[in-house]
Short mmCIF file of C-alpha atoms and ligand atoms in Angstrom, two decimals:
data_model
loop_
_atom_site.label_atom_id
_atom_site.label_comp_id
_atom_site.label_asym_id
_atom_site.label_seq_id
_atom_site.Cartn_x
_atom_site.Cartn_y
_atom_site.Cartn_z
CA UNK A 699 -28.26 1.95 -24.49
CA UNK A 700 -27.50 4.38 -27.02
CA UNK A 701 -28.62 7.94 -29.34
CA UNK A 702 -28.34 8.36 -32.90
CA UNK A 703 -27.13 12.32 -32.92
CA UNK A 704 -26.83 14.57 -36.11
CA UNK A 705 -23.17 15.42 -35.37
CA UNK A 706 -21.82 13.10 -33.54
CA UNK A 707 -23.79 9.38 -34.95
CA UNK A 708 -24.30 6.75 -32.73
CA UNK A 709 -22.92 7.64 -29.15
CA UNK A 710 -22.71 5.06 -26.04
CA UNK A 711 -24.19 5.62 -23.01
CA UNK A 712 -21.29 5.96 -21.20
CA UNK A 713 -19.44 8.41 -23.13
CA UNK A 714 -19.69 12.48 -22.39
CA UNK A 715 -19.44 15.34 -24.81
CA UNK A 716 -17.24 17.91 -23.50
CA UNK A 717 -18.26 21.40 -24.69
CA UNK A 718 -16.39 24.13 -24.36
CA UNK A 719 -18.10 27.77 -23.27
CA UNK A 720 -14.22 28.90 -22.93
CA UNK A 721 -14.93 31.51 -25.98
CA UNK A 722 -18.68 32.45 -25.32
CA UNK A 723 -19.44 32.50 -21.33
CA UNK A 724 -16.18 32.90 -19.94
CA UNK A 725 -15.18 35.18 -22.39
CA UNK A 726 -18.16 37.34 -20.28
CA UNK A 727 -16.17 38.06 -16.96
CA UNK A 728 -14.73 40.79 -17.09
CA UNK A 729 -11.68 41.34 -18.04
CA UNK A 730 -11.39 38.06 -20.16
CA UNK A 731 -12.35 39.65 -23.46
CA UNK A 732 -10.51 37.65 -26.28
CA UNK A 733 -9.73 39.34 -30.05
CA UNK A 734 -9.91 36.91 -33.04
CA UNK A 735 -6.67 35.99 -32.90
CA UNK A 736 -6.76 34.67 -29.42
CA UNK A 737 -10.00 32.97 -29.81
CA UNK A 738 -8.62 31.02 -32.94
CA UNK A 739 -5.30 30.04 -30.99
CA UNK A 740 -7.88 29.41 -28.35
CA UNK A 741 -9.68 27.19 -30.95
CA UNK A 742 -7.00 25.17 -31.89
CA UNK A 743 -6.12 24.79 -28.63
CA UNK A 744 -8.83 23.56 -27.24
CA UNK A 745 -9.23 21.15 -30.25
CA UNK A 746 -6.37 19.61 -29.65
CA UNK A 747 -6.97 19.38 -25.86
CA UNK A 748 -9.67 16.79 -27.75
CA UNK A 749 -13.16 18.95 -26.97
CA UNK A 750 -16.54 18.06 -28.62
CA UNK A 751 -17.83 21.57 -29.27
CA UNK A 752 -16.85 24.88 -29.15
CA UNK A 753 -18.99 27.52 -28.45
CA UNK A 754 -17.84 29.45 -29.95
CA UNK A 755 -19.23 33.24 -28.83
CA UNK A 756 -22.64 34.79 -29.42
CA UNK A 757 -22.95 35.91 -33.14
CA UNK A 758 -26.03 39.11 -32.35
CA UNK A 759 -24.01 40.80 -29.58
CA UNK A 760 -21.31 42.35 -31.71
CA UNK A 761 -19.55 42.80 -35.73
CA UNK A 762 -16.75 41.52 -33.33
CA UNK A 763 -18.09 37.94 -32.20
CA UNK A 764 -19.82 37.36 -35.35
CA UNK A 765 -17.00 37.13 -37.05
CA UNK A 766 -15.18 35.50 -34.62
CA UNK A 767 -17.97 32.54 -34.68
CA UNK A 768 -17.74 32.67 -38.80
CA UNK A 769 -13.73 33.14 -38.42
CA UNK A 770 -13.84 29.32 -36.26
CA UNK A 771 -16.41 28.11 -37.64
CA UNK A 772 -14.17 27.75 -41.20
CA UNK A 773 -11.49 26.87 -39.51
CA UNK A 774 -13.42 24.01 -39.19
CA UNK A 775 -15.08 23.38 -42.46
CA UNK A 776 -13.80 20.02 -42.80
CA UNK A 777 -13.56 18.09 -39.83
CA UNK A 778 -13.05 19.44 -36.30
CA UNK A 779 -14.96 20.06 -33.11
CA UNK A 780 -18.95 21.23 -33.73
CA UNK A 781 -19.22 24.83 -33.46
CA UNK A 782 -22.60 26.06 -31.66
CA UNK A 783 -23.28 30.11 -31.68
CA UNK A 784 -25.62 31.28 -28.85
CA UNK A 785 -28.50 32.93 -30.11
CA UNK A 786 -31.69 33.87 -27.77
CA UNK A 787 -35.45 33.60 -28.56
CA UNK A 788 -35.69 36.41 -31.12
CA UNK A 789 -35.62 35.51 -34.95
CA UNK A 790 -32.60 37.68 -36.01
CA UNK A 791 -30.48 36.36 -33.41
CA UNK A 792 -31.36 32.70 -34.48
CA UNK A 793 -30.92 34.01 -38.52
CA UNK A 794 -27.70 35.40 -37.63
CA UNK A 795 -26.03 32.82 -35.65
CA UNK A 796 -27.22 30.16 -38.53
CA UNK A 797 -25.73 32.53 -40.61
CA UNK A 798 -22.43 32.24 -38.54
CA UNK A 799 -21.45 28.76 -37.66
CA UNK A 800 -22.86 27.87 -41.31
CA UNK A 801 -19.24 27.19 -42.61
CA UNK A 802 -18.56 24.73 -40.11
CA UNK A 803 -18.76 20.49 -40.96
CA UNK A 804 -21.13 21.01 -37.85
CA UNK A 805 -22.45 23.04 -36.95
CA UNK A 806 -24.98 24.21 -33.90
CA UNK A 807 -27.18 26.78 -33.02
CA UNK A 808 -27.62 26.92 -29.08
CA UNK A 809 -30.74 28.89 -28.36
CA UNK A 810 -32.19 29.95 -24.90
CA UNK A 811 -34.84 31.30 -22.72
CA UNK A 812 -35.70 31.68 -18.92
CA UNK A 813 -37.69 29.30 -17.49
CA UNK A 814 -37.89 29.92 -13.55
CA UNK A 815 -41.25 31.83 -12.02
CA UNK A 816 -39.09 35.12 -11.56
CA UNK A 817 -37.29 35.37 -14.73
CA UNK A 818 -40.49 34.48 -16.63
CA UNK A 819 -42.27 37.30 -15.06
CA UNK A 820 -39.08 40.02 -14.51
CA UNK A 821 -36.84 39.56 -17.27
CA UNK A 822 -39.51 38.06 -19.94
CA UNK A 823 -42.43 39.43 -18.97
CA UNK A 824 -43.56 36.63 -20.67
CA UNK A 825 -46.44 33.83 -19.06
CA UNK A 826 -45.68 30.30 -19.41
CA UNK A 827 -47.81 29.66 -21.67
CA UNK A 828 -45.83 32.65 -24.26
CA UNK A 829 -42.76 30.71 -23.35
CA UNK A 830 -43.85 27.08 -23.82
CA UNK A 831 -45.06 29.08 -27.69
CA UNK A 832 -41.85 30.73 -28.30
CA UNK A 833 -40.28 27.25 -27.68
CA UNK A 834 -42.51 25.73 -30.41
CA UNK A 835 -41.35 28.33 -33.03
CA UNK A 836 -37.87 29.26 -31.79
CA UNK A 837 -36.50 25.91 -31.65
CA UNK A 838 -38.54 24.91 -35.21
CA UNK A 839 -36.59 28.04 -36.43
CA UNK A 840 -33.27 26.90 -35.16
CA UNK A 841 -34.45 23.24 -37.02
CA UNK A 842 -34.74 24.23 -40.21
CA UNK A 843 -31.50 26.02 -40.44
CA UNK A 844 -29.38 23.72 -38.45
CA UNK A 845 -29.63 19.87 -38.04
CA UNK A 846 -27.84 19.86 -34.22
CA UNK A 847 -30.35 22.58 -32.28
CA UNK A 848 -29.17 23.07 -28.30
CA UNK A 849 -31.78 24.21 -26.70
CA UNK A 850 -30.94 25.44 -23.11
CA UNK A 851 -33.18 26.08 -20.08
CA UNK A 852 -32.29 29.55 -18.58
CA UNK A 853 -32.64 29.23 -14.63
CA UNK A 854 -33.47 25.31 -15.50
CA UNK A 855 -32.11 24.85 -11.66
CA UNK A 856 -34.81 27.22 -10.21
CA UNK A 857 -37.72 26.61 -12.43
CA UNK A 858 -40.97 24.46 -11.71
CA UNK A 859 -40.03 21.11 -12.42
CA UNK A 860 -43.73 19.94 -14.04
CA UNK A 861 -43.15 23.50 -16.08
CA UNK A 862 -39.61 22.71 -17.36
CA UNK A 863 -40.61 19.27 -18.29
CA UNK A 864 -43.38 20.85 -20.32
CA UNK A 865 -40.76 22.50 -21.88
CA UNK A 866 -38.30 19.96 -22.36
CA UNK A 867 -40.91 18.07 -23.79
CA UNK A 868 -41.90 20.69 -25.78
CA UNK A 869 -38.67 21.41 -27.18
CA UNK A 870 -37.78 17.34 -28.17
CA UNK A 871 -40.80 17.55 -30.00
CA UNK A 872 -39.81 20.59 -32.34
CA UNK A 873 -35.96 19.08 -33.25
CA UNK A 874 -33.95 20.28 -30.30
CA UNK A 875 -31.23 17.23 -30.38
CA UNK A 876 -29.75 18.61 -26.93
CA UNK A 877 -31.10 19.27 -24.40
CA UNK A 878 -28.96 21.73 -21.54
CA UNK A 879 -30.84 22.27 -18.52
CA UNK A 880 -28.11 25.52 -16.47
CA UNK A 881 -27.55 26.25 -12.56
CA UNK A 882 -27.41 29.77 -14.07
CA UNK A 883 -26.63 31.16 -10.25
CA UNK A 884 -25.29 28.89 -9.02
CA UNK A 885 -27.76 28.14 -6.45
CA UNK A 886 -28.44 24.12 -6.94
CA UNK A 887 -26.51 21.25 -4.21
CA UNK A 888 -25.90 18.02 -5.99
CA UNK A 889 -28.81 16.05 -4.96
CA UNK A 890 -31.19 19.39 -6.62
CA UNK A 891 -29.36 18.93 -9.71
CA UNK A 892 -29.45 15.01 -9.86
CA UNK A 893 -33.03 15.04 -9.24
CA UNK A 894 -33.94 17.26 -12.20
CA UNK A 895 -31.69 15.52 -14.76
CA UNK A 896 -33.69 11.90 -13.26
CA UNK A 897 -36.36 12.79 -12.95
CA UNK A 898 -36.86 14.70 -16.21
CA UNK A 899 -34.98 11.90 -18.14
CA UNK A 900 -37.87 9.34 -16.67
CA UNK A 901 -40.52 11.74 -17.15
CA UNK A 902 -40.47 13.71 -20.43
CA UNK A 903 -42.10 11.31 -23.56
CA UNK A 904 -39.28 11.61 -26.33
CA UNK A 905 -36.08 12.04 -23.42
CA UNK A 906 -34.44 9.10 -25.16
CA UNK A 907 -34.01 11.00 -28.24
CA UNK A 908 -32.08 14.33 -27.04
CA UNK A 909 -28.58 14.64 -24.84
CA UNK A 910 -29.10 16.11 -21.73
CA UNK A 911 -26.69 18.96 -20.81
CA UNK A 912 -25.36 20.73 -17.76
CA UNK A 913 -24.13 23.95 -17.15
CA UNK A 914 -23.30 25.06 -13.71
CA UNK A 915 -21.93 28.58 -12.40
CA UNK A 916 -19.81 28.25 -9.66
CA UNK A 917 -21.64 30.93 -7.09
CA UNK A 918 -21.20 28.37 -4.22
CA UNK A 919 -18.16 26.61 -5.28
CA UNK A 920 -20.61 23.35 -6.08
CA UNK A 921 -19.89 23.62 -10.09
CA UNK A 922 -18.03 20.32 -10.09
CA UNK A 923 -19.53 19.19 -7.93
CA UNK A 924 -23.32 20.01 -9.57
CA UNK A 925 -21.62 19.49 -13.20
CA UNK A 926 -20.72 15.39 -11.73
CA UNK A 927 -24.19 15.16 -9.70
CA UNK A 928 -26.06 15.74 -13.39
CA UNK A 929 -24.01 12.86 -14.81
CA UNK A 930 -25.21 10.34 -12.14
CA UNK A 931 -28.59 11.85 -13.09
CA UNK A 932 -28.04 11.02 -16.87
CA UNK A 933 -26.69 14.44 -17.83
CA UNK A 934 -23.81 13.07 -21.32
CA UNK A 935 -22.82 16.57 -22.70
CA UNK A 936 -21.01 19.11 -19.75
CA UNK A 937 -20.81 22.90 -20.47
CA UNK A 938 -17.28 24.58 -19.18
CA UNK A 939 -14.60 26.23 -19.52
CA UNK A 940 -10.65 26.49 -19.19
CA UNK A 941 -9.93 27.55 -15.91
CA UNK A 942 -13.29 27.93 -14.80
CA UNK A 943 -13.80 31.88 -16.30
CA UNK A 944 -17.08 32.66 -16.24
CA UNK A 945 -19.75 35.08 -15.71
CA UNK A 946 -18.99 35.90 -11.71
CA UNK A 947 -17.57 33.14 -10.31
CA UNK A 948 -17.12 31.48 -13.25
CA UNK A 949 -18.03 28.18 -14.31
CA UNK A 950 -17.18 24.33 -13.61
CA UNK A 951 -13.34 23.93 -15.05
CA UNK A 952 -12.95 21.45 -17.55
CA UNK A 953 -10.11 19.96 -16.40
CA UNK A 954 -11.08 19.25 -12.52
CA UNK A 955 -14.68 17.57 -13.86
CA UNK A 956 -11.80 15.64 -16.76
CA UNK A 957 -9.54 14.80 -14.37
CA UNK A 958 -12.51 13.92 -11.24
CA UNK A 959 -13.73 11.31 -14.39
CA UNK A 960 -10.21 9.56 -15.31
CA UNK A 961 -9.24 10.35 -11.26
CA UNK A 962 -12.54 8.25 -10.27
CA UNK A 963 -13.49 6.30 -12.92
CA UNK A 964 -14.46 3.05 -10.28
CA UNK A 965 -17.59 6.28 -9.37
CA UNK A 966 -18.35 7.77 -12.58
CA UNK A 967 -17.33 4.61 -15.21
CA UNK A 968 -17.45 7.27 -18.41
CA UNK A 969 -15.51 7.78 -21.60
CA UNK A 970 -14.92 10.72 -22.91
CA UNK A 971 -12.22 12.43 -25.79
CA UNK A 972 -9.84 14.40 -23.36
CA UNK A 973 -6.31 14.66 -23.90
CA UNK A 974 -5.46 15.61 -20.33
CA UNK A 975 -2.03 15.72 -20.69
CA UNK A 976 -2.99 18.63 -23.27
CA UNK A 977 -4.61 20.47 -19.91
CA UNK A 978 -1.40 22.14 -18.14
CA UNK A 979 -0.40 23.56 -21.61
CA UNK A 980 -4.53 24.58 -22.54
CA UNK A 981 -4.35 26.45 -18.83
CA UNK A 982 -1.47 28.43 -19.19
CA UNK A 983 -2.48 29.53 -22.67
CA UNK A 984 -5.74 30.98 -21.51
CA UNK A 985 -3.56 32.70 -18.38
CA UNK A 986 -0.83 34.76 -21.21
CA UNK A 987 -4.01 35.27 -23.35
CA UNK A 988 -6.23 36.92 -20.59
CA UNK A 989 -3.30 38.20 -18.23
CA UNK A 990 -4.61 36.40 -14.91
CA UNK A 991 -2.84 33.74 -14.02
CA UNK A 992 -4.99 30.73 -12.09
CA UNK A 993 -4.18 31.13 -8.17
CA UNK A 994 -1.24 28.59 -6.66
CA UNK A 995 -3.92 25.89 -5.27
CA UNK A 996 -6.24 26.00 -8.18
CA UNK A 997 -6.66 21.79 -8.63
CA UNK A 998 -4.96 20.14 -11.72
CA UNK A 999 -3.56 23.24 -13.44
CA UNK A 1000 -2.18 25.82 -9.97
CA UNK A 1001 1.38 25.76 -9.02
CA UNK A 1002 0.73 24.29 -6.47
CA UNK A 1003 -1.32 21.30 -6.93
CA UNK A 1004 1.42 19.19 -6.96
CA UNK A 1005 4.07 20.69 -4.79
CA UNK A 1006 4.33 18.88 -1.58
CA UNK A 1007 5.70 21.13 1.18
CA UNK A 1008 5.67 19.46 4.87
CA UNK A 1009 8.45 17.28 5.78
CA UNK A 1010 5.84 14.19 6.34
CA UNK A 1011 4.27 14.52 3.12
CA UNK A 1012 7.79 14.96 1.42
CA UNK A 1013 9.03 11.63 2.80
CA UNK A 1014 6.00 10.05 1.97
CA UNK A 1015 6.08 10.89 -1.39
CA UNK A 1016 9.54 9.56 -2.41
CA UNK A 1017 9.22 6.47 -1.29
CA UNK A 1018 5.42 6.45 -3.20
CA UNK A 1019 4.02 9.87 -5.10
CA UNK A 1020 0.96 8.09 -4.58
CA UNK A 1021 1.26 8.31 -0.78
CA UNK A 1022 -0.18 11.94 -1.11
CA UNK A 1023 -0.57 11.84 -5.54
CA UNK A 1024 -4.40 10.78 -6.32
CA UNK A 1025 -2.58 11.33 -9.95
CA UNK A 1026 0.43 11.53 -11.66
CA UNK A 1027 1.29 15.15 -12.86
CA UNK A 1028 2.55 13.84 -16.07
CA UNK A 1029 -1.13 12.82 -16.96
CA UNK A 1030 -2.08 16.74 -16.59
CA UNK A 1031 0.86 18.01 -18.83
CA UNK A 1032 3.32 18.75 -15.96
CA UNK A 1033 6.93 17.80 -15.87
CA UNK A 1034 7.77 15.36 -12.74
CA UNK A 1035 10.62 17.22 -11.10
CA UNK A 1036 9.94 20.77 -9.26
CA UNK A 1037 13.20 21.45 -8.09
CA UNK A 1038 16.20 19.80 -9.79
CA UNK A 1039 18.84 22.30 -10.52
CA UNK A 1040 20.85 25.16 -9.08
CA UNK A 1041 24.02 27.28 -9.92
CA UNK A 1042 26.21 23.64 -9.46
CA UNK A 1043 24.39 22.44 -11.97
CA UNK A 1044 26.58 22.03 -15.74
CA UNK A 1045 25.03 22.83 -19.68
CA UNK A 1046 24.35 19.12 -20.29
CA UNK A 1047 21.92 19.30 -17.28
CA UNK A 1048 20.39 22.10 -17.93
CA UNK A 1049 20.10 20.74 -21.53
CA UNK A 1050 18.30 18.20 -20.53
CA UNK A 1051 16.26 19.86 -17.86
CA UNK A 1052 15.03 21.63 -21.59
CA UNK A 1053 14.26 18.76 -23.47
CA UNK A 1054 12.33 17.78 -20.78
CA UNK A 1055 10.20 21.05 -20.07
CA UNK A 1056 9.56 20.34 -24.13
CA UNK A 1057 11.81 23.18 -25.61
CA UNK A 1058 13.36 20.16 -27.91
CA UNK A 1059 17.21 20.76 -29.25
CA UNK A 1060 18.20 24.52 -29.22
CA UNK A 1061 21.24 25.86 -30.65
CA UNK A 1062 24.29 26.15 -29.06
CA UNK A 1063 24.33 30.38 -29.48
CA UNK A 1064 20.28 30.30 -27.77
CA UNK A 1065 21.87 27.34 -25.09
CA UNK A 1066 25.05 29.64 -24.39
CA UNK A 1067 22.69 32.45 -23.73
CA UNK A 1068 20.01 31.31 -21.93
CA UNK A 1069 22.34 29.25 -19.70
CA UNK A 1070 24.17 32.40 -18.83
CA UNK A 1071 21.40 33.67 -17.55
CA UNK A 1072 19.84 30.61 -15.61
CA UNK A 1073 23.92 30.55 -13.97
CA UNK A 1074 23.33 34.66 -13.19
CA UNK A 1075 19.64 33.82 -11.55
CA UNK A 1076 21.35 30.56 -9.47
CA UNK A 1077 23.62 33.00 -8.60
CA UNK A 1078 20.47 35.29 -6.89
CA UNK A 1079 18.29 32.68 -5.78
CA UNK A 1080 18.60 29.70 -3.69
CA UNK A 1081 16.04 27.27 -5.88
CA UNK A 1082 15.62 26.91 -9.40
CA UNK A 1083 12.72 26.27 -10.95
CA UNK A 1084 11.43 24.48 -13.46
CA UNK A 1085 8.89 27.39 -13.59
CA UNK A 1086 11.86 29.92 -13.26
CA UNK A 1087 13.71 27.75 -16.11
CA UNK A 1088 10.68 28.26 -18.88
CA UNK A 1089 10.40 32.01 -17.98
CA UNK A 1090 14.08 32.89 -18.76
CA UNK A 1091 14.56 30.48 -21.94
CA UNK A 1092 11.27 31.65 -23.27
CA UNK A 1093 13.02 35.01 -22.56
CA UNK A 1094 15.89 33.89 -25.20
CA UNK A 1095 13.61 32.78 -27.94
CA UNK A 1096 11.94 36.29 -28.30
CA UNK A 1097 10.42 37.20 -31.50
CA UNK A 1098 13.89 39.03 -33.79
CA UNK A 1099 15.08 41.52 -31.61
CA UNK A 1100 14.37 45.07 -32.73
CA UNK A 1101 15.33 46.41 -29.57
CA UNK A 1102 17.25 44.71 -26.94
CA UNK A 1103 17.68 45.68 -23.27
CA UNK A 1104 20.58 46.80 -21.98
CA UNK A 1105 19.98 48.12 -18.64
CA UNK A 1106 17.98 50.03 -15.80
CA UNK A 1107 18.68 51.49 -13.09
CA UNK A 1108 15.74 53.04 -10.76
CA UNK A 1109 14.83 55.37 -8.10
CA UNK A 1110 12.08 54.89 -5.89
CA UNK A 1111 10.35 55.57 -2.51
CA UNK A 1112 8.71 58.35 -1.11
CA UNK A 1113 11.22 61.37 -0.71
CA UNK A 1114 12.44 61.80 -5.00
CA UNK A 1115 9.75 61.49 -7.51
CA UNK A 1116 10.47 58.02 -9.29
CA UNK A 1117 12.73 58.29 -12.15
CA UNK A 1118 14.41 55.65 -14.57
CA UNK A 1119 17.37 55.96 -16.21
CA UNK A 1120 16.87 53.48 -18.93
CA UNK A 1121 19.61 51.83 -21.88
CA UNK A 1122 17.78 50.15 -24.95
CA UNK A 1123 19.63 48.85 -27.88
CA UNK A 1124 18.16 49.72 -31.23
CA UNK A 1125 19.79 47.65 -34.38
CA UNK A 1126 22.51 47.57 -32.33
CA UNK A 1127 22.59 51.28 -31.44
CA UNK A 1128 22.55 51.58 -27.26
CA UNK A 1129 20.16 54.88 -26.90
CA UNK A 1130 19.48 55.63 -23.27
CA UNK A 1131 17.22 58.11 -21.52
CA UNK A 1132 16.02 59.39 -18.21
CA UNK A 1133 12.54 59.93 -17.42
CA UNK A 1134 10.54 60.18 -14.26
CA UNK A 1135 6.67 59.82 -13.49
CA UNK A 1136 3.51 58.64 -11.22
CA UNK A 1137 5.40 55.07 -9.90
CA UNK A 1138 8.24 54.06 -11.05
CA UNK A 1139 7.03 51.48 -14.07
CA UNK A 1140 5.92 54.64 -15.43
CA UNK A 1141 8.47 56.38 -15.41
CA UNK A 1142 10.09 53.50 -16.71
CA UNK A 1143 7.58 52.80 -19.39
CA UNK A 1144 8.02 57.14 -19.90
CA UNK A 1145 11.61 56.10 -20.77
CA UNK A 1146 10.98 53.21 -22.78
CA UNK A 1147 9.16 55.27 -24.99
CA UNK A 1148 11.51 58.35 -25.00
CA UNK A 1149 14.04 56.05 -27.23
CA UNK A 1150 12.11 54.17 -29.15
CA UNK A 1151 8.37 56.57 -29.26
CA UNK A 1152 5.49 54.83 -30.69
CA UNK A 1153 1.69 55.21 -30.87
CA UNK A 1154 0.94 51.99 -28.97
CA UNK A 1155 -1.09 52.27 -25.63
CA UNK A 1156 -1.65 50.11 -23.03
CA UNK A 1157 -4.19 47.70 -22.10
CA UNK A 1158 -3.22 45.80 -20.02
CA UNK A 1159 0.44 45.57 -17.23
CA UNK A 1160 0.24 42.88 -15.38
CA UNK A 1161 2.31 41.42 -12.30
CA UNK A 1162 2.79 37.67 -11.12
CA UNK A 1163 5.78 35.65 -9.29
CA UNK A 1164 6.84 32.86 -11.35
CA UNK A 1165 7.51 30.81 -7.30
CA UNK A 1166 7.26 31.58 -4.38
CA UNK A 1167 9.82 33.49 -2.19
CA UNK A 1168 10.80 37.34 -2.04
CA UNK A 1169 13.33 35.76 -4.49
CA UNK A 1170 11.19 34.82 -6.89
CA UNK A 1171 10.90 36.41 -10.45
CA UNK A 1172 8.63 38.26 -10.85
CA UNK A 1173 6.54 37.56 -14.13
CA UNK A 1174 4.85 40.75 -16.09
CA UNK A 1175 2.59 40.81 -18.75
CA UNK A 1176 2.19 44.00 -20.78
CA UNK A 1177 -0.41 43.78 -23.58
CA UNK A 1178 -0.24 47.10 -26.48
CA UNK A 1179 -2.30 48.07 -28.90
CA UNK A 1180 -1.63 49.79 -32.16
CA UNK A 1181 -4.01 50.27 -34.93
CA UNK A 1182 -6.30 47.73 -34.59
CA UNK A 1183 -2.79 45.23 -33.82
CA UNK A 1184 -3.32 43.85 -30.28
CA UNK A 1185 0.56 42.28 -28.62
CA UNK A 1186 1.58 40.32 -25.65
CA UNK A 1187 4.81 40.86 -24.25
CA UNK A 1188 6.30 39.05 -20.70
CA UNK A 1189 9.00 39.62 -19.22
CA UNK A 1190 10.87 37.54 -16.13
CA UNK A 1191 13.03 38.80 -14.16
CA UNK A 1192 13.83 38.33 -10.11
CA UNK A 1193 13.31 42.18 -10.55
CA UNK A 1194 9.76 43.67 -10.86
CA UNK A 1195 11.04 46.70 -12.76
CA UNK A 1196 13.23 44.85 -15.12
CA UNK A 1197 10.67 42.37 -16.35
CA UNK A 1198 8.32 45.31 -16.74
CA UNK A 1199 10.28 46.73 -19.29
CA UNK A 1200 11.79 43.44 -20.83
CA UNK A 1201 7.89 42.82 -21.31
CA UNK A 1202 6.80 45.67 -22.63
CA UNK A 1203 10.43 45.64 -25.29
CA UNK A 1204 9.12 41.97 -26.08
CA UNK A 1205 5.46 43.22 -27.23
CA UNK A 1206 7.37 46.31 -29.01
CA UNK A 1207 9.45 43.89 -30.86
CA UNK A 1208 6.21 41.86 -31.78
CA UNK A 1209 4.96 44.63 -32.42
CA UNK A 1210 7.68 45.86 -35.18
CA UNK A 1211 7.32 42.32 -36.82
CA UNK A 1212 3.40 43.12 -37.12
CA UNK A 1213 4.01 46.77 -38.61
CA UNK A 1214 6.62 44.93 -41.19
CA UNK A 1215 4.22 42.09 -41.73
CA UNK A 1216 0.89 44.27 -41.94
CA UNK A 1217 -0.53 41.17 -40.67
CA UNK A 1218 -3.48 41.12 -38.57
CA UNK A 1219 -3.57 40.84 -34.76
CA UNK A 1220 -2.19 37.90 -33.33
CA UNK A 1221 -0.66 37.18 -30.40
CA UNK A 1222 2.57 34.51 -30.73
CA UNK A 1223 3.80 34.32 -26.55
O1 LIG B 1480 -25.86 30.57 -17.75
C1 LIG B 1480 -26.49 30.22 -18.39
O2 LIG B 1480 -27.37 29.85 -18.37
C2 LIG B 1480 -26.51 30.31 -19.49
C3 LIG B 1480 -27.48 29.70 -20.50
C4 LIG B 1480 -27.16 31.05 -21.73
C5 LIG B 1480 -26.71 28.37 -20.99
O3 LIG B 1480 -25.59 30.81 -20.06
ZN1 LIG B 1481 -23.74 30.32 -18.07
#
């Protein structure tokens, strides 16, 4: 059986559409908002990853959201993924959504209204009959602006099945081409979800004309399991986000679903366009942009996802990786080895490692600088992991270094006010400053300000460990904002304070480049 869809043409029944909502539902999670340049960068990465639909935002929510959706639509004016904008059942909302997505070669208007008794009574204050009328009116309105219309039944999993069936029938009758049945509050069990999809697909007249879509939240940690159950029940579009970000406990994670479908093809025999080897890269890009790393044990993209600690496991993996690995690290973008370099490694091994990590051929000067820092790190650390090398080399390839870190001496503790003595080189001239502050980071950042006065404000300061152990490199992200220009800087060092100043200086260097170019805010980490 196949379906004829306005955006995708003929779709075979074994094809799963990946609908990514990182830029809409994902961005709704506290602390995860992104600026325009960051959203464009994510959109490009999602496209390379092979997603079929990018939900670019909620156009009526703010002028910034409207601009982001419009800019992403313009990016895909000739070809590329379907670009969707979310709208409520409201005329102004839908007109603004239609205006924002219309530049895309394949625009989609996504409209939503709640269908559960609780939401209709308390939130909408509408009767079921009013909701049915609203579906007829607003799906028709959306269809008069775009051939591709998705209709969502918010809180579908807590809706009465008979009423939901009438809603779905009405939406299809008035032109909806995708029917989305979200588990908005992450309450459903996999068997509930499978039953909801299979019974609606069987009993709703016209169901064969639309693609059924699943959108699950992770409040009970069941979002991915519920998505797999939806596919079994007949859903062929799955809505998900990178790293599972989203409202509250998040949405179903794209990487987990993609790898479940690929790894368990025996039980879930469906195809998608996802290029799984890009998964890690996109996950890391999102972490860099938002400043939030995934937890170490996160499936697929956590740094422990392919690490083997116990002797028994290591022994098995060395004999045959499939003893403890159900998919290869390379299939999602990891390099195979996790620890190979140490203080006895030479320049050739280091150069090889850089190639394996995707840095390509690098110039002798850059190689020498990076190698010196690597030797220094290897002396201080027992083992040097791939991530250590990446962090260290990323440091070497920083944007034009107008400001360079020279040295830092910090006094911390409980006896005297924290004090930082800092030396930076500004265009070849070493300048020093000593400052006190509310803690050592504050003192060090004040010293940066004293040496290089600027009006940028600190938007984000986040510290994570690149690898494990007390000798791990700290990886610090600093986000600065000046006159609407946003830059992220990263620094890595075994000393958290040095890493903090490196990150600050990295961000300032980017700001200097941006000021000179006077370009709009962009993230170039
Ligand atoms: O969770 C939800 O119900 C949603 C809808 C807007 C699709 O995000
Ligand atoms: Zn949602």
